[in-house]
Short mmCIF file of C-alpha atoms in Angstrom, two decimals:
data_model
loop_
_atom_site.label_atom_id
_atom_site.label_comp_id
_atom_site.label_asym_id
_atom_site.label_seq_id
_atom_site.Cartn_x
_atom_site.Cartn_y
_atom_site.Cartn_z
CA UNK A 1 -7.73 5.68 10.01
CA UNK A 2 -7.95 2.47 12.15
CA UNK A 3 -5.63 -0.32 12.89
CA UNK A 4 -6.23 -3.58 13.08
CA UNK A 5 -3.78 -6.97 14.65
CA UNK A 6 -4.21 -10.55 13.87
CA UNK A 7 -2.37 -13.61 15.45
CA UNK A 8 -1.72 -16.86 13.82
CA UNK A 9 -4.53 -19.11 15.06
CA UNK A 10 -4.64 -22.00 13.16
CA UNK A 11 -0.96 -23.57 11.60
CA UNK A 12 -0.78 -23.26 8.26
CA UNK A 13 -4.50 -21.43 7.73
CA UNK A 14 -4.51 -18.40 9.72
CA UNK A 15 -1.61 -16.12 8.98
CA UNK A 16 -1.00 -12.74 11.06
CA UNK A 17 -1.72 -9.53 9.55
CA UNK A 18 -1.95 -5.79 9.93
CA UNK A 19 -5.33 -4.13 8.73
CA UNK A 20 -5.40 -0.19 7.92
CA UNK A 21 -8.96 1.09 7.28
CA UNK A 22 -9.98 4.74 6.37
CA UNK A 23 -11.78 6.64 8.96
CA UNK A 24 -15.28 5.54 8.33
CA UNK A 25 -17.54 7.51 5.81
CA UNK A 26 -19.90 10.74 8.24
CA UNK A 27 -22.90 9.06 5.70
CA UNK A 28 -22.41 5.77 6.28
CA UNK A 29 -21.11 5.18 2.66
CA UNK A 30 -19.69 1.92 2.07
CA UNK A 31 -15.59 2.38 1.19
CA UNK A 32 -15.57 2.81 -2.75
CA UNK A 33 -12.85 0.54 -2.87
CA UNK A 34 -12.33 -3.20 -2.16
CA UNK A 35 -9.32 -4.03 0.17
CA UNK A 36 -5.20 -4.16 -0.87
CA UNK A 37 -3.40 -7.64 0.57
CA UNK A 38 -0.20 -6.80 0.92
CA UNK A 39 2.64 -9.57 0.16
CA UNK A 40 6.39 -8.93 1.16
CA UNK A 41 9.60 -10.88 -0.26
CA UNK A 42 11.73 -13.10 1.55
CA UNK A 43 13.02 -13.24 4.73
CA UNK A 44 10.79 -9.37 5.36
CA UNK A 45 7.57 -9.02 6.72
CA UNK A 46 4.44 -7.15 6.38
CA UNK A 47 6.35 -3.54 7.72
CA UNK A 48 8.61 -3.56 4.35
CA UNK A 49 5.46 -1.61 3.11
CA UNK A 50 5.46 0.87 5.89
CA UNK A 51 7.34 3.54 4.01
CA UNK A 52 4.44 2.73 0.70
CA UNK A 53 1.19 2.37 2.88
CA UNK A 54 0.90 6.21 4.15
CA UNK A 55 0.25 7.27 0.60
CA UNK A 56 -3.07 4.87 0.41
CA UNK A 57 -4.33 4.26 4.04
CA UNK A 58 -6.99 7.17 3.89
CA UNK A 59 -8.66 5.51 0.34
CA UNK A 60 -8.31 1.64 0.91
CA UNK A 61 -8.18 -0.57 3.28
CA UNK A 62 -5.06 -2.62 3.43
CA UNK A 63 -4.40 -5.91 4.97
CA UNK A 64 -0.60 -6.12 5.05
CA UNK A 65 0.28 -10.01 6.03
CA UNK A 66 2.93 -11.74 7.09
CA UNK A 67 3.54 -14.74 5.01
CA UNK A 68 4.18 -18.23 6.51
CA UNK A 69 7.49 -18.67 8.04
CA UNK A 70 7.99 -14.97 8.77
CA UNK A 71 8.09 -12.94 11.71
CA UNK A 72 4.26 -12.91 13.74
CA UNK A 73 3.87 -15.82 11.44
CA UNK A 74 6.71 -17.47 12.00
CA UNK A 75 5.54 -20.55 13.51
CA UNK A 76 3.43 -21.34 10.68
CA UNK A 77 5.81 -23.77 8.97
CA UNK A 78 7.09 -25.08 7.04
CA UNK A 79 7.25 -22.09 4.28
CA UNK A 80 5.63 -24.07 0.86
CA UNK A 81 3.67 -22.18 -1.78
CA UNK A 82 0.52 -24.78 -0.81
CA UNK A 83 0.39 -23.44 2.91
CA UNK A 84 0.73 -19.50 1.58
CA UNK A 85 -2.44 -20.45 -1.08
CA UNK A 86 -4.43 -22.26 1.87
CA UNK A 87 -3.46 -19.45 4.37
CA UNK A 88 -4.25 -16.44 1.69
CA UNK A 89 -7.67 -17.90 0.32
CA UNK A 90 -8.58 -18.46 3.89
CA UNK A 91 -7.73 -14.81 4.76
CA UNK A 92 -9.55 -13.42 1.68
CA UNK A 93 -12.63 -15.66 2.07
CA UNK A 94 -13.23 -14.85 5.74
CA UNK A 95 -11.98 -11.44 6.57
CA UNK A 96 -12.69 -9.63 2.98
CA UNK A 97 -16.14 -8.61 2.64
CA UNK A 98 -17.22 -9.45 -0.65
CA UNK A 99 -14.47 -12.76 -0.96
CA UNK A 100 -12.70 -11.01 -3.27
CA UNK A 101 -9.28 -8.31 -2.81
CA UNK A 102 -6.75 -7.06 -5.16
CA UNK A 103 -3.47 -7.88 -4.51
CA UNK A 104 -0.03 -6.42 -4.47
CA UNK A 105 3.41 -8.79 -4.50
CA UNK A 106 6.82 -8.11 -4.46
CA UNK A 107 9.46 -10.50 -5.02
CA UNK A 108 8.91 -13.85 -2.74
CA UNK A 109 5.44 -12.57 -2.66
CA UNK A 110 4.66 -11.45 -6.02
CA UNK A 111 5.59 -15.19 -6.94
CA UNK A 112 3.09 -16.67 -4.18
CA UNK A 113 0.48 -13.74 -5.75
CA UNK A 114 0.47 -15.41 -9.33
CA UNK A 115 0.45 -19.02 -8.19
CA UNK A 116 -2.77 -17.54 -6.25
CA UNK A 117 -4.44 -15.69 -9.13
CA UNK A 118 -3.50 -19.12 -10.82
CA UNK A 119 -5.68 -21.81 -8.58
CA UNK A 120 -8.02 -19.22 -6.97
CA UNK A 121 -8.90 -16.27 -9.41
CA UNK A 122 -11.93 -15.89 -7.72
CA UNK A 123 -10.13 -14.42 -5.01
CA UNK A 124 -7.82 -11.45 -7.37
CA UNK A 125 -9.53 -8.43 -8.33
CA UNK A 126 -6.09 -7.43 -9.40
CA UNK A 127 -2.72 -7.90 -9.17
CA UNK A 128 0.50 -5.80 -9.06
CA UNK A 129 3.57 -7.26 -8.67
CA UNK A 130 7.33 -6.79 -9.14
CA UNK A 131 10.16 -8.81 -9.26
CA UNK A 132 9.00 -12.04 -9.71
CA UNK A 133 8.91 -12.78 -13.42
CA UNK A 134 9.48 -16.56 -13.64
CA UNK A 135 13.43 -17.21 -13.21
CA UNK A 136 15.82 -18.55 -16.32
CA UNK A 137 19.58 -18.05 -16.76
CA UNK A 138 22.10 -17.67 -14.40
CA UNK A 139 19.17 -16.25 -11.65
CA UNK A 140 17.72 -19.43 -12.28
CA UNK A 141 20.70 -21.16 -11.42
CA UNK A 142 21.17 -19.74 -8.29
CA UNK A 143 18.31 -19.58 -7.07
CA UNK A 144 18.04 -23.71 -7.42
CA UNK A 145 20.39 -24.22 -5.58
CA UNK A 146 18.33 -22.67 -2.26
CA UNK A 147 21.15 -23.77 0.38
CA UNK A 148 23.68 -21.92 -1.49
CA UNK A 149 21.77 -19.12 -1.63
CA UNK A 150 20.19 -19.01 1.34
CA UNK A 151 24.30 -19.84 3.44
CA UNK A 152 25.28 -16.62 1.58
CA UNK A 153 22.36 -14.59 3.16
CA UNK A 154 22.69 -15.38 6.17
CA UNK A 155 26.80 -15.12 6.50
CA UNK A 156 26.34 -11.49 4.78
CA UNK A 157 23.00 -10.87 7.66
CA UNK A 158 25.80 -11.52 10.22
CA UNK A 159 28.84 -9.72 8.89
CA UNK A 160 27.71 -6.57 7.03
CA UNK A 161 27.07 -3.09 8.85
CA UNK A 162 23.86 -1.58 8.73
CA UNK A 163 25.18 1.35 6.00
CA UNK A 164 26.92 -1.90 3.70
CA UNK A 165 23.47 -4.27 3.91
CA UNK A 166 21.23 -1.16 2.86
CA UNK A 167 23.77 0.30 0.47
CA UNK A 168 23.67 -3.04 -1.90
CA UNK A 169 20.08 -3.41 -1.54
CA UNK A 170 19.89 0.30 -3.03
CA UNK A 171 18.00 1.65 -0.25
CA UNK A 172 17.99 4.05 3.04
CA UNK A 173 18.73 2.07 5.89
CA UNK A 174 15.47 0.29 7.50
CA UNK A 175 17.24 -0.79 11.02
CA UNK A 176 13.71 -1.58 12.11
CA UNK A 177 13.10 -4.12 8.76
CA UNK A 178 16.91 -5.43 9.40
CA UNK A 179 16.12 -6.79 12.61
CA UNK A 180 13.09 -8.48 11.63
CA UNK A 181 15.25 -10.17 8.88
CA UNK A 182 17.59 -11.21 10.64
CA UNK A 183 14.81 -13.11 13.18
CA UNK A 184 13.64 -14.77 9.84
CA UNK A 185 16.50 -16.12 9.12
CA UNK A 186 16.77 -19.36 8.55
CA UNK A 187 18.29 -22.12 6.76
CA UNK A 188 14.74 -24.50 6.92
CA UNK A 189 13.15 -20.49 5.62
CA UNK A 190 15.51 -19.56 2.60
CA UNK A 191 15.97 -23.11 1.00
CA UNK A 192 11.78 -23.14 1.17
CA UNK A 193 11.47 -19.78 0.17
CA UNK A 194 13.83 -19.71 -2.89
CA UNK A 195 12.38 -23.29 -3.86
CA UNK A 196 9.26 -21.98 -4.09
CA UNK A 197 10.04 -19.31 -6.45
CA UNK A 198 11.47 -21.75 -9.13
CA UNK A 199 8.28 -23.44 -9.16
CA UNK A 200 6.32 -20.53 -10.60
CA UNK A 201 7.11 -20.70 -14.26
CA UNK A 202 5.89 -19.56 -17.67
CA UNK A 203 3.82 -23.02 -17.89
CA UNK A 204 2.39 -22.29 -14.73
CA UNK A 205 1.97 -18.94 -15.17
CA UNK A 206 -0.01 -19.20 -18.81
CA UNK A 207 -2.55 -20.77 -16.64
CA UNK A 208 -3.86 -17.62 -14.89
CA UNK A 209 -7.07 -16.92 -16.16
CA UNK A 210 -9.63 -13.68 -15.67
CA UNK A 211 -7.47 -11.39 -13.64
CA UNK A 212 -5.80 -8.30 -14.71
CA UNK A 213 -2.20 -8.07 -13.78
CA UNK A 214 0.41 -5.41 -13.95
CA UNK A 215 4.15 -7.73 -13.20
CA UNK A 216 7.18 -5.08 -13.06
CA UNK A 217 10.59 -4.75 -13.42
CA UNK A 218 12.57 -2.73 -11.20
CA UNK A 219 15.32 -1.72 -13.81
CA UNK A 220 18.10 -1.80 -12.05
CA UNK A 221 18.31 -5.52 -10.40
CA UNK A 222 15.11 -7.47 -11.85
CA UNK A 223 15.18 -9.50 -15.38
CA UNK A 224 13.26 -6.55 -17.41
CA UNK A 225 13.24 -9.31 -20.60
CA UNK A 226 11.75 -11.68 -18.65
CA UNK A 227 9.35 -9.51 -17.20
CA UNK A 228 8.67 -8.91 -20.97
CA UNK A 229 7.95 -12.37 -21.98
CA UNK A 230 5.79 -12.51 -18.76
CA UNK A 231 3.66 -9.26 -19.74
CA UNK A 232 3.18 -11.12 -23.38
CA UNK A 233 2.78 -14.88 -21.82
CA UNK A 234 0.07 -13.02 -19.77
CA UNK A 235 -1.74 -10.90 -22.57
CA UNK A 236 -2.14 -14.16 -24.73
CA UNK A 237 -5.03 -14.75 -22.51
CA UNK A 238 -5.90 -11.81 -20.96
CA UNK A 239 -5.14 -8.37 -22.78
CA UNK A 240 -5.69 -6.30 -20.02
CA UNK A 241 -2.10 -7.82 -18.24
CA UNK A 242 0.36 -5.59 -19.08
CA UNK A 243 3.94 -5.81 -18.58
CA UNK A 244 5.87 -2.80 -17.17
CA UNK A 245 10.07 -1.34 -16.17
CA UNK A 246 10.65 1.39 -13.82
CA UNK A 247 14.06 1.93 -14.93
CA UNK A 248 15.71 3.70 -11.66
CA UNK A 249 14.01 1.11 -9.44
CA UNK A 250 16.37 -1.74 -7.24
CA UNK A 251 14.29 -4.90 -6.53
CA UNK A 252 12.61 -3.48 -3.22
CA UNK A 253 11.37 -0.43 -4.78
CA UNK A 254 8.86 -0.10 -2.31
CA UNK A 255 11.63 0.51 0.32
CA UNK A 256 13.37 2.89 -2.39
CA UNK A 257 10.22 4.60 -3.93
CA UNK A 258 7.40 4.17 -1.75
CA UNK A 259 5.19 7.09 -3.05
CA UNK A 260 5.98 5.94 -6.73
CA UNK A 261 5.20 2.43 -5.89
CA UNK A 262 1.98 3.68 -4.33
CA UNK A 263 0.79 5.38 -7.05
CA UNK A 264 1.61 2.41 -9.35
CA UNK A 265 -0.77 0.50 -7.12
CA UNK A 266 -3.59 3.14 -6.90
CA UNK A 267 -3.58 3.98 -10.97
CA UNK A 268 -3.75 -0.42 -11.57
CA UNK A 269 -6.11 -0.59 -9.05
CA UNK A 270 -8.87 1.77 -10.00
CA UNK A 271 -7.66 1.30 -13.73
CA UNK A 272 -6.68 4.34 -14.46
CA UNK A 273 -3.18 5.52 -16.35
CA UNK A 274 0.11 4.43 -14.70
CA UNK A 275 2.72 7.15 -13.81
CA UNK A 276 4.81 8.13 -16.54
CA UNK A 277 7.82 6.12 -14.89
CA UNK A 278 6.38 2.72 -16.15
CA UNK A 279 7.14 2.36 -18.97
CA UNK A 280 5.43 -0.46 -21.40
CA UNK A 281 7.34 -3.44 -22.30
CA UNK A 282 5.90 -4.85 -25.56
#
């Protein structure tokens, strides 16, 4: 297995990124696979998926990115779904052989994932994502009001141990991941971030067309009705969309259950059945 670096080059086009490629084939066989981008939530960066990508690095090749805004990309501002589109197409145009990648998305970046199968299908061989089932009810009034939101992170970032910040996410501690976060942090970074997600909505999202998506509920934290009304807003124009729970799952459940998330991805990607933990929501 090889790895790859890439620095931000061009503001608001070139995003950093982390490529892991399977030792190349003895016959010179192409990979049988088409490459994995990688999008993390809010405030993380592309090593939230480091505990996930050991159980597919020898099969795919996986571009793990940091979004704009965050960490290597961090200078890349400001943080709006229309520079994360610009940035990602780029990416997937130019460094995918082929033009085209499935993608996973979780949270902040499962809702930049469907607003990019949305303008540029041509781009999504898949997509799996979690936690980002458009927003209603009280989650919906939080998160519109992004400076509330975004003063509470950052006052629990400073004044929570390491064992209290983990142990509400719902994960092992991820010292490593904390610091990064707490580089991210920013008022200018949450208020964009959270903004962003309330403009991906069941309007917008009814507009995806020709790309087979899995959206998931982590049982525990995420909406698992809305992610329901998602999986049938989705199969109205596409019946291969499918709408899933993983009932023990927290919202990062790639932190929490990183060779179950990985197999998720692997059994949507080649299309094959999904672990007996996701269950269908119909």
């Amino acid at each position: 297995m090889s790895s790859q670096e890439s620095s931000p080059k061009e503001a608001n086009l070139e995003v950093s990124y982390t490529r892991l490629s399977p030792s190349p084939d003895p016959n010179g066989k192409d990979p049988p696979h088409a490459p994995i981008v990688f999008l993390h939530g809010l405030s993380t960066c592309h090593i939230e998926f480091s505990r996930t990508t050991p159980f597919l690095s020898k099969d795919y090749d996986l571009i793990l990115v940091d979004l704009p805004g965050h960490s290597r990309s961090r200078d890349i501002l400001p943080f709006t779904l229309d520079n994360a589109i610009n940035a990602l197409s780029h990416l997937v145009s130019t460094k995918v052989a082929g033009g085209r990648a499935h993608v996973v998305g979780l949270s902040l970046g499962g809702f930049v994932a469907l607003e990019l199968a949305r303008r540029c299908p041509e781009l999504v061989l898949s997509l799996f994502c979690t936690g980002c089932a458009p927003l209603s009810g009280y989650r919906k009034w939080f998160i519109s009001r992004p400076r509330l939101m975004g003063g509470i992170e950052i006052l629990s970032g400073k004044l929570t141990s390491e064992w209290m910040f983990w142990s509400y996410i719902g994960v092992e501690p991820f010292p490593r991941l904390r610091e990064e976060m707490r580089r991210n942090h920013s008022m200018e970074l949450l208020r964009s971030g959270y903004g962003a997600c309330t403009k991906v909505t069941m309007e917008s999202v009814a507009e995806i067309r020709g790309v087979r998506i899995a959206i998931v509920a982590g049982g525990t934290k995420d909406s698992v009705e809305q992610t329901r009304e998602t999986g049938k807003v989705l199969a109205n124009t596409n019946l291969e969309c499918k709408a899933f729970v993983v009932r023990d799952a927290v919202h990062l459940w790639d932190l929490q259950l990183p060779e179950l998330f990985a197999q998720g991805v692997r059994a949507w990607v080649e299309g094959s059945e999904m672990p007996k933990e996701f269950e269908l929501l119909k």
